[in-house]
C-alpha atoms as a printed R data frame, in Angstrom:
    type eleno elety resid chain resno       x       y       z
1   ATOM     1    CA   TYR     A     1 159.123 107.714 117.977
2   ATOM     2    CA   HIS     A     2 158.176 110.319 115.383
3   ATOM     3    CA   ALA     A     3 159.351 109.060 111.992
4   ATOM     4    CA   VAL     A     4 158.901 112.330 110.085
5   ATOM     5    CA   ARG     A     5 160.634 114.469 112.710
6   ATOM     6    CA   ASP     A     6 163.267 111.740 113.300
7   ATOM     7    CA   GLU     A     7 162.816 112.223 117.043
8   ATOM     8    CA   VAL     A     8 162.350 110.002 120.075
9   ATOM     9    CA   TRP     A     9 160.170 111.532 122.791
10  ATOM    10    CA   VAL     A    10 160.434 110.151 126.324
11  ATOM    11    CA   ARG     A    11 157.894 110.723 129.103
12  ATOM    12    CA   CYS     A    12 159.906 111.048 132.317
13  ATOM    13    CA   SER     A    13 158.494 109.591 135.536
14  ATOM    14    CA   GLY     A    14 160.243 111.991 137.881
15  ATOM    15    CA   LEU     A    15 161.576 115.510 138.040
16  ATOM    16    CA   ASP     A    16 164.972 116.558 139.399
17  ATOM    17    CA   VAL     A    17 164.385 120.129 140.546
18  ATOM    18    CA   ASN     A    18 168.141 120.615 140.862
19  ATOM    19    CA   ALA     A    19 168.776 119.725 137.218
20  ATOM    20    CA   THR     A    20 169.946 122.400 134.796
21  ATOM    21    CA   ASP     A    21 166.994 121.720 132.479
22  ATOM    22    CA   PRO     A    22 164.353 119.895 134.550
23  ATOM    23    CA   THR     A    23 161.585 118.420 132.435
24  ATOM    24    CA   HIS     A    24 158.900 115.729 132.449
25  ATOM    25    CA   LEU     A    25 159.267 115.169 128.712
26  ATOM    26    CA   ASP     A    26 162.570 114.647 126.948
27  ATOM    27    CA   VAL     A    27 163.386 114.463 123.244
28  ATOM    28    CA   LEU     A    28 166.411 113.351 121.290
29  ATOM    29    CA   SER     A    29 167.358 113.035 117.657
30  ATOM    30    CA   ALA     A    30 167.033 109.438 116.458
31  ATOM    31    CA   SER     A    31 169.899 109.821 113.992
32  ATOM    32    CA   ASN     A    32 172.093 111.873 116.343
33  ATOM    33    CA   PRO     A    33 171.199 110.935 119.947
34  ATOM    34    CA   GLY     A    34 174.031 113.058 121.353
35  ATOM    35    CA   ALA     A    35 172.641 116.286 119.918
36  ATOM    36    CA   GLN     A    36 171.253 118.749 122.456
37  ATOM    37    CA   ILE     A    37 167.557 119.607 122.041
38  ATOM    38    CA   GLN     A    38 166.068 122.049 124.515
39  ATOM    39    CA   THR     A    39 162.917 120.642 126.110
40  ATOM    40    CA   ASP     A    40 161.563 123.238 128.488
41  ATOM    41    CA   ILE     A    41 157.958 122.549 127.534
42  ATOM    42    CA   LEU     A    42 156.986 121.650 131.075
43  ATOM    43    CA   LEU     A    43 158.602 124.731 132.581
44  ATOM    44    CA   LYS     A    44 156.441 127.149 130.631
45  ATOM    45    CA   SER     A    45 153.692 129.038 132.440
46  ATOM    46    CA   ARG     A    46 150.870 126.942 130.945
47  ATOM    47    CA   ALA     A    47 152.332 123.740 132.387
48  ATOM    48    CA   LEU     A    48 152.822 125.335 135.790
49  ATOM    49    CA   ASP     A    49 149.340 126.852 135.749
50  ATOM    50    CA   GLU     A    50 147.821 123.462 134.949
51  ATOM    51    CA   SER     A    51 149.876 121.794 137.715
52  ATOM    52    CA   LEU     A    52 151.293 119.089 135.456
53  ATOM    53    CA   THR     A    53 153.158 116.677 137.708
54  ATOM    54    CA   SER     A    54 155.211 113.683 136.657
55  ATOM    55    CA   SER     A    55 153.659 110.241 136.240
56  ATOM    56    CA   GLY     A    56 151.968 109.607 132.918
57  ATOM    57    CA   TYR     A    57 152.304 108.552 129.291
58  ATOM    58    CA   SER     A    58 152.903 110.301 125.986
59  ATOM    59    CA   VAL     A    59 151.271 109.805 122.584
60  ATOM    60    CA   ILE     A    60 153.628 110.766 119.760
61  ATOM    61    CA   HIS     A    61 153.084 109.518 116.194
62  ATOM    62    CA   HIS     A    62 153.876 110.877 112.733
63  ATOM    63    CA   SER     A    63 150.225 110.533 111.680
64  ATOM    64    CA   LEU     A    64 149.365 113.213 114.251
65  ATOM    65    CA   GLY     A    65 151.733 115.683 112.601
66  ATOM    66    CA   ASP     A    66 153.379 118.106 115.004
67  ATOM    67    CA   ILE     A    67 150.821 117.442 117.746
68  ATOM    68    CA   GLY     A    68 151.359 115.174 120.729
69  ATOM    69    CA   TYR     A    69 149.439 114.320 123.888
70  ATOM    70    CA   LEU     A    70 150.410 113.700 127.510
71  ATOM    71    CA   THR     A    71 148.557 112.087 130.389
72  ATOM    72    CA   ASP     A    72 149.000 112.740 134.095
73  ATOM    73    CA   ASN     A    73 147.897 110.303 136.774
74  ATOM    74    CA   SER     A    74 146.440 113.058 138.957
75  ATOM    75    CA   LYS     A    75 144.775 115.175 136.244
76  ATOM    76    CA   PRO     A    76 141.499 114.310 134.451
77  ATOM    77    CA   HIS     A    77 142.526 115.776 131.101
78  ATOM    78    CA   LEU     A    78 144.889 115.291 128.193
79  ATOM    79    CA   PHE     A    79 147.653 117.823 127.626
80  ATOM    80    CA   LYS     A    80 147.814 118.715 123.931
81  ATOM    81    CA   ILE     A    81 151.316 119.834 122.932
82  ATOM    82    CA   ASP     A    82 153.008 121.386 119.910
83  ATOM    83    CA   LEU     A    83 156.101 119.323 119.112
84  ATOM    84    CA   SER     A    84 157.695 122.158 117.162
85  ATOM    85    CA   SER     A    85 157.311 125.063 119.592
86  ATOM    86    CA   LYS     A    86 157.276 122.711 122.606
87  ATOM    87    CA   ASN     A    87 154.293 124.534 124.030
88  ATOM    88    CA   ILE     A    88 151.218 123.143 125.712
89  ATOM    89    CA   LEU     A    89 148.437 124.210 123.353
90  ATOM    90    CA   SER     A    90 145.482 123.246 125.518
91  ATOM    91    CA   THR     A    91 144.097 120.773 127.994
92  ATOM    92    CA   VAL     A    92 141.261 118.475 126.965
93  ATOM    93    CA   ASP     A    93 138.814 117.396 129.653
94  ATOM    94    CA   LEU     A    94 137.586 113.823 129.319
95  ATOM    95    CA   LEU     A    95 134.143 113.221 130.771
96  ATOM    96    CA   PRO     A    96 132.876 111.817 133.043
97  ATOM    97    CA   LYS     A    97 135.443 113.536 135.223
98  ATOM    98    CA   VAL     A    98 137.805 111.104 136.923
99  ATOM    99    CA   HIS     A    99 140.797 111.407 139.253
100 ATOM   100    CA   GLY     A   100 143.467 111.098 136.567
101 ATOM   101    CA   LEU     A   101 144.568 109.528 133.301
102 ATOM   102    CA   TYR     A   102 147.427 107.088 132.878
103 ATOM   103    CA   GLU     A   103 148.216 104.427 130.241
104 ATOM   104    CA   ALA     A   104 147.507 105.488 126.681
105 ATOM   105    CA   ALA     A   105 147.453 103.604 123.375
106 ATOM   106    CA   TYR     A   106 147.142 105.230 119.962
107 ATOM   107    CA   SER     A   107 145.562 103.795 116.829
108 ATOM   108    CA   PRO     A   108 146.910 105.256 113.563
109 ATOM   109    CA   PHE     A   109 144.108 103.343 111.860
110 ATOM   110    CA   ASN     A   110 141.389 105.724 113.106
111 ATOM   111    CA   HIS     A   111 143.457 108.392 114.907
112 ATOM   112    CA   HIS     A   112 141.872 107.561 118.251
113 ATOM   113    CA   ILE     A   113 143.640 107.574 121.622
114 ATOM   114    CA   PHE     A   114 142.611 105.031 124.234
115 ATOM   115    CA   VAL     A   115 143.279 106.346 127.749
116 ATOM   116    CA   ARG     A   116 143.082 104.535 131.078
117 ATOM   117    CA   ALA     A   117 140.946 106.309 133.681
118 ATOM   118    CA   LEU     A   118 142.070 106.319 137.324
119 ATOM   119    CA   MET     A   119 139.529 106.525 140.117
120 ATOM   120    CA   CYS     A   120 139.308 107.199 143.856
121 ATOM   121    CA   CYS     A   121 137.967 104.634 146.322
122 ATOM   122    CA   THR     A   122 137.289 104.304 150.042
123 ATOM   123    CA   CYS     A   123 139.438 102.230 152.384
124 ATOM   124    CA   GLY     A   124 140.071 101.373 156.009
125 ATOM   125    CA   SER     A   125 136.916  99.535 157.090
126 ATOM   126    CA   PRO     A   126 135.064  96.287 156.291
127 ATOM   127    CA   ASP     A   127 132.344  98.193 154.425
128 ATOM   128    CA   ALA     A   128 134.778 100.264 152.319
129 ATOM   129    CA   ASP     A   129 135.763  99.526 148.724
130 ATOM   130    CA   VAL     A   130 139.148  98.296 150.000
131 ATOM   131    CA   GLU     A   131 139.360  97.071 153.582
132 ATOM   132    CA   SER     A   132 143.001  98.034 154.109
133 ATOM   133    CA   CYS     A   133 144.439 101.442 153.223
134 ATOM   134    CA   GLY     A   134 147.868  99.947 152.621
135 ATOM   135    CA   ARG     A   135 150.888  98.459 154.282
136 ATOM   136    CA   ASN     A   136 151.501  98.988 157.990
137 ATOM   137    CA   ASP     A   137 147.948 100.225 158.518
138 ATOM   138    CA   ALA     A   138 148.418 103.310 156.376
139 ATOM   139    CA   PRO     A   139 145.709 105.862 157.251
140 ATOM   140    CA   GLY     A   140 144.616 106.821 153.727
141 ATOM   141    CA   TYR     A   141 143.623 110.418 153.011
142 ATOM   142    CA   PRO     A   142 140.463 112.456 152.268
143 ATOM   143    CA   VAL     A   143 138.953 111.684 148.855
144 ATOM   144    CA   SER     A   144 135.691 112.420 147.057
145 ATOM   145    CA   PRO     A   145 134.840 109.326 144.972
146 ATOM   146    CA   ILE     A   146 132.403 109.388 142.066
147 ATOM   147    CA   THR     A   147 131.996 105.599 141.958
148 ATOM   148    CA   GLY     A   148 132.007 102.746 144.451
149 ATOM   149    CA   LYS     A   149 130.579 102.614 147.955
150 ATOM   150    CA   GLY     A   150 131.594 106.182 148.683
151 ATOM   151    CA   ALA     A   151 130.168 107.704 145.489
152 ATOM   152    CA   GLY     A   152 128.986 111.256 146.060
153 ATOM   153    CA   GLN     A   153 130.634 111.608 149.458
154 ATOM   154    CA   THR     A   154 133.203 114.290 150.210
155 ATOM   155    CA   ASP     A   155 136.431 113.951 152.198
156 ATOM   156    CA   VAL     A   156 135.980 110.303 153.133
157 ATOM   157    CA   THR     A   157 138.995 108.122 153.943
158 ATOM   158    CA   GLY     A   158 140.474 106.468 150.883
159 ATOM   159    CA   PHE     A   159 143.055 106.783 148.146
160 ATOM   160    CA   CYS     A   160 143.188 107.342 144.403
161 ATOM   161    CA   GLY     A   161 144.973 105.943 141.395
162 ATOM   162    CA   ARG     A   162 146.253 102.501 140.516
163 ATOM   163    CA   SER     A   163 145.335 101.100 143.941
164 ATOM   164    CA   CYS     A   164 141.666 101.434 142.959
165 ATOM   165    CA   SER     A   165 142.081  99.826 139.532
166 ATOM   166    CA   GLY     A   166 140.302  96.516 139.060
167 ATOM   167    CA   LYS     A   167 137.932  97.081 142.000
168 ATOM   168    CA   ALA     A   168 134.354  96.075 141.210
169 ATOM   169    CA   GLY     A   169 131.956  99.010 141.385
170 ATOM   170    CA   VAL     A   170 134.851 101.482 141.417
171 ATOM   171    CA   ASP     A   171 136.803 101.006 138.200
172 ATOM   172    CA   THR     A   172 133.715 101.452 136.035
173 ATOM   173    CA   VAL     A   173 134.746 104.206 133.620
174 ATOM   174    CA   GLY     A   174 137.547 102.050 132.248
175 ATOM   175    CA   VAL     A   175 139.149 103.405 129.092
176 ATOM   176    CA   PHE     A   176 138.238 106.590 127.245
177 ATOM   177    CA   GLU     A   177 138.271 106.502 123.448
178 ATOM   178    CA   TYR     A   178 139.221 109.981 122.249
179 ATOM   179    CA   ASP     A   179 138.938 111.038 118.610
180 ATOM   180    CA   THR     A   180 141.832 113.389 117.782
181 ATOM   181    CA   LYS     A   181 140.040 114.588 114.622
182 ATOM   182    CA   THR     A   182 136.879 115.810 116.356
183 ATOM   183    CA   GLY     A   183 138.397 116.465 119.788
184 ATOM   184    CA   LYS     A   184 135.683 114.439 121.496
185 ATOM   185    CA   VAL     A   185 135.310 111.281 123.576
186 ATOM   186    CA   VAL     A   186 133.387 108.852 121.375
187 ATOM   187    CA   ALA     A   187 133.145 105.909 123.799
188 ATOM   188    CA   THR     A   188 134.308 104.350 127.045
189 ATOM   189    CA   HIS     A   189 135.325 100.701 127.322
190 ATOM   190    CA   VAL     A   190 135.399  98.129 130.124
191 ATOM   191    CA   LEU     A   191 136.114  94.419 130.317
192 ATOM   192    CA   ALA     A   192 133.338  91.824 130.499
193 ATOM   193    CA   GLU     A   193 133.512  92.048 134.298
194 ATOM   194    CA   GLY     A   194 132.605  95.727 134.156
195 ATOM   195    CA   ILE     A   195 136.034  97.020 135.144
196 ATOM   196    CA   GLY     A   196 138.745  98.836 133.221
197 ATOM   197    CA   GLY     A   197 141.945  97.496 131.721
198 ATOM   198    CA   ASP     A   198 145.241  98.876 130.459
199 ATOM   199    CA   PRO     A   199 145.070  99.565 126.678
200 ATOM   200    CA   TYR     A   200 147.581  98.161 124.193
201 ATOM   201    CA   ALA     A   201 147.420  98.678 120.428
202 ATOM   202    CA   SER     A   202 148.344  96.255 117.655
203 ATOM   203    CA   PRO     A   203 151.080  97.624 115.335
204 ATOM   204    CA   ASP     A   204 148.561  98.595 112.656
205 ATOM   205    CA   GLY     A   205 146.138 100.094 115.178
206 ATOM   206    CA   LYS     A   206 143.227  97.942 114.058
207 ATOM   207    CA   TYR     A   207 142.943  96.242 117.446
208 ATOM   208    CA   ILE     A   208 143.113  97.520 121.008
209 ATOM   209    CA   VAL     A   209 143.574  94.990 123.799
210 ATOM   210    CA   LEU     A   210 142.579  95.756 127.400
211 ATOM   211    CA   MET     A   211 144.509  93.958 130.137
212 ATOM   212    CA   GLY     A   212 142.858  93.982 133.578
213 ATOM   213    CA   LYS     A   213 144.181  93.740 137.122
214 ATOM   214    CA   ASN     A   214 141.504  91.281 138.194
215 ATOM   215    CA   SER     A   215 143.526  88.082 137.807
C-alpha cells in the first residue's frame, strides 16, 4: 500500500496471456477500488528484454516516493520501477550472483530492502545435495551451482529455487541487505546454522526477522 498515492499494488503470481491487459503487477485505487488503472508496465519492451516472468514480491512504500522494486524467482536482480510512468527504470544486480530473488521485506527505518536469495543444488544421487530430485523419481534438469557439492560445475543434474532453500552448504548467501539510498548491497545475512531465512519486518522497520526452513 502506498499511502501518499492512495494505491494498492499487487504482485501477481501468474500471467493470463489471453487477458485483455495481461500483467504481473496490478494496481488499484484504495479509495475507489473499482476505478480502472492501466498497468501495462510488464508489457513494455524493457520488461520483455529482461525476461521478467511471474513469481516474486513487490516493495512499495510511501517513503520510497514514486519508486518501487520487484523480485523474480528466476532472476538475480531487482527490477526498479517508476510508479508514475509504470516503466521499469533499471535492473539492479545483487552480488554474489545467485539463481533468483524471492521474498522481500522493507525497512522504512533505514530504507533498506532485505531480499531472499534462491540457489541451485544437485540432486538424484546419494552424494548430491539432495538425494531425490522430486516426486515420482523426477529427473531434475541441468544446473550450474555456485554453492554446495556441485559448486563450480556446469550442467549437472539438479534444480533451483525454493527446493534448495534450507540445505546446508547450499543456502549460504541467505538474505541480501540492499540500501536504496546508495544503490548497493551493504550486507548478507544467514541464520546461526549458516543458512538463509525468509525476511519479515516489524511495523516500524527497526527489526528484521529471518524464518528458516530447517525445522
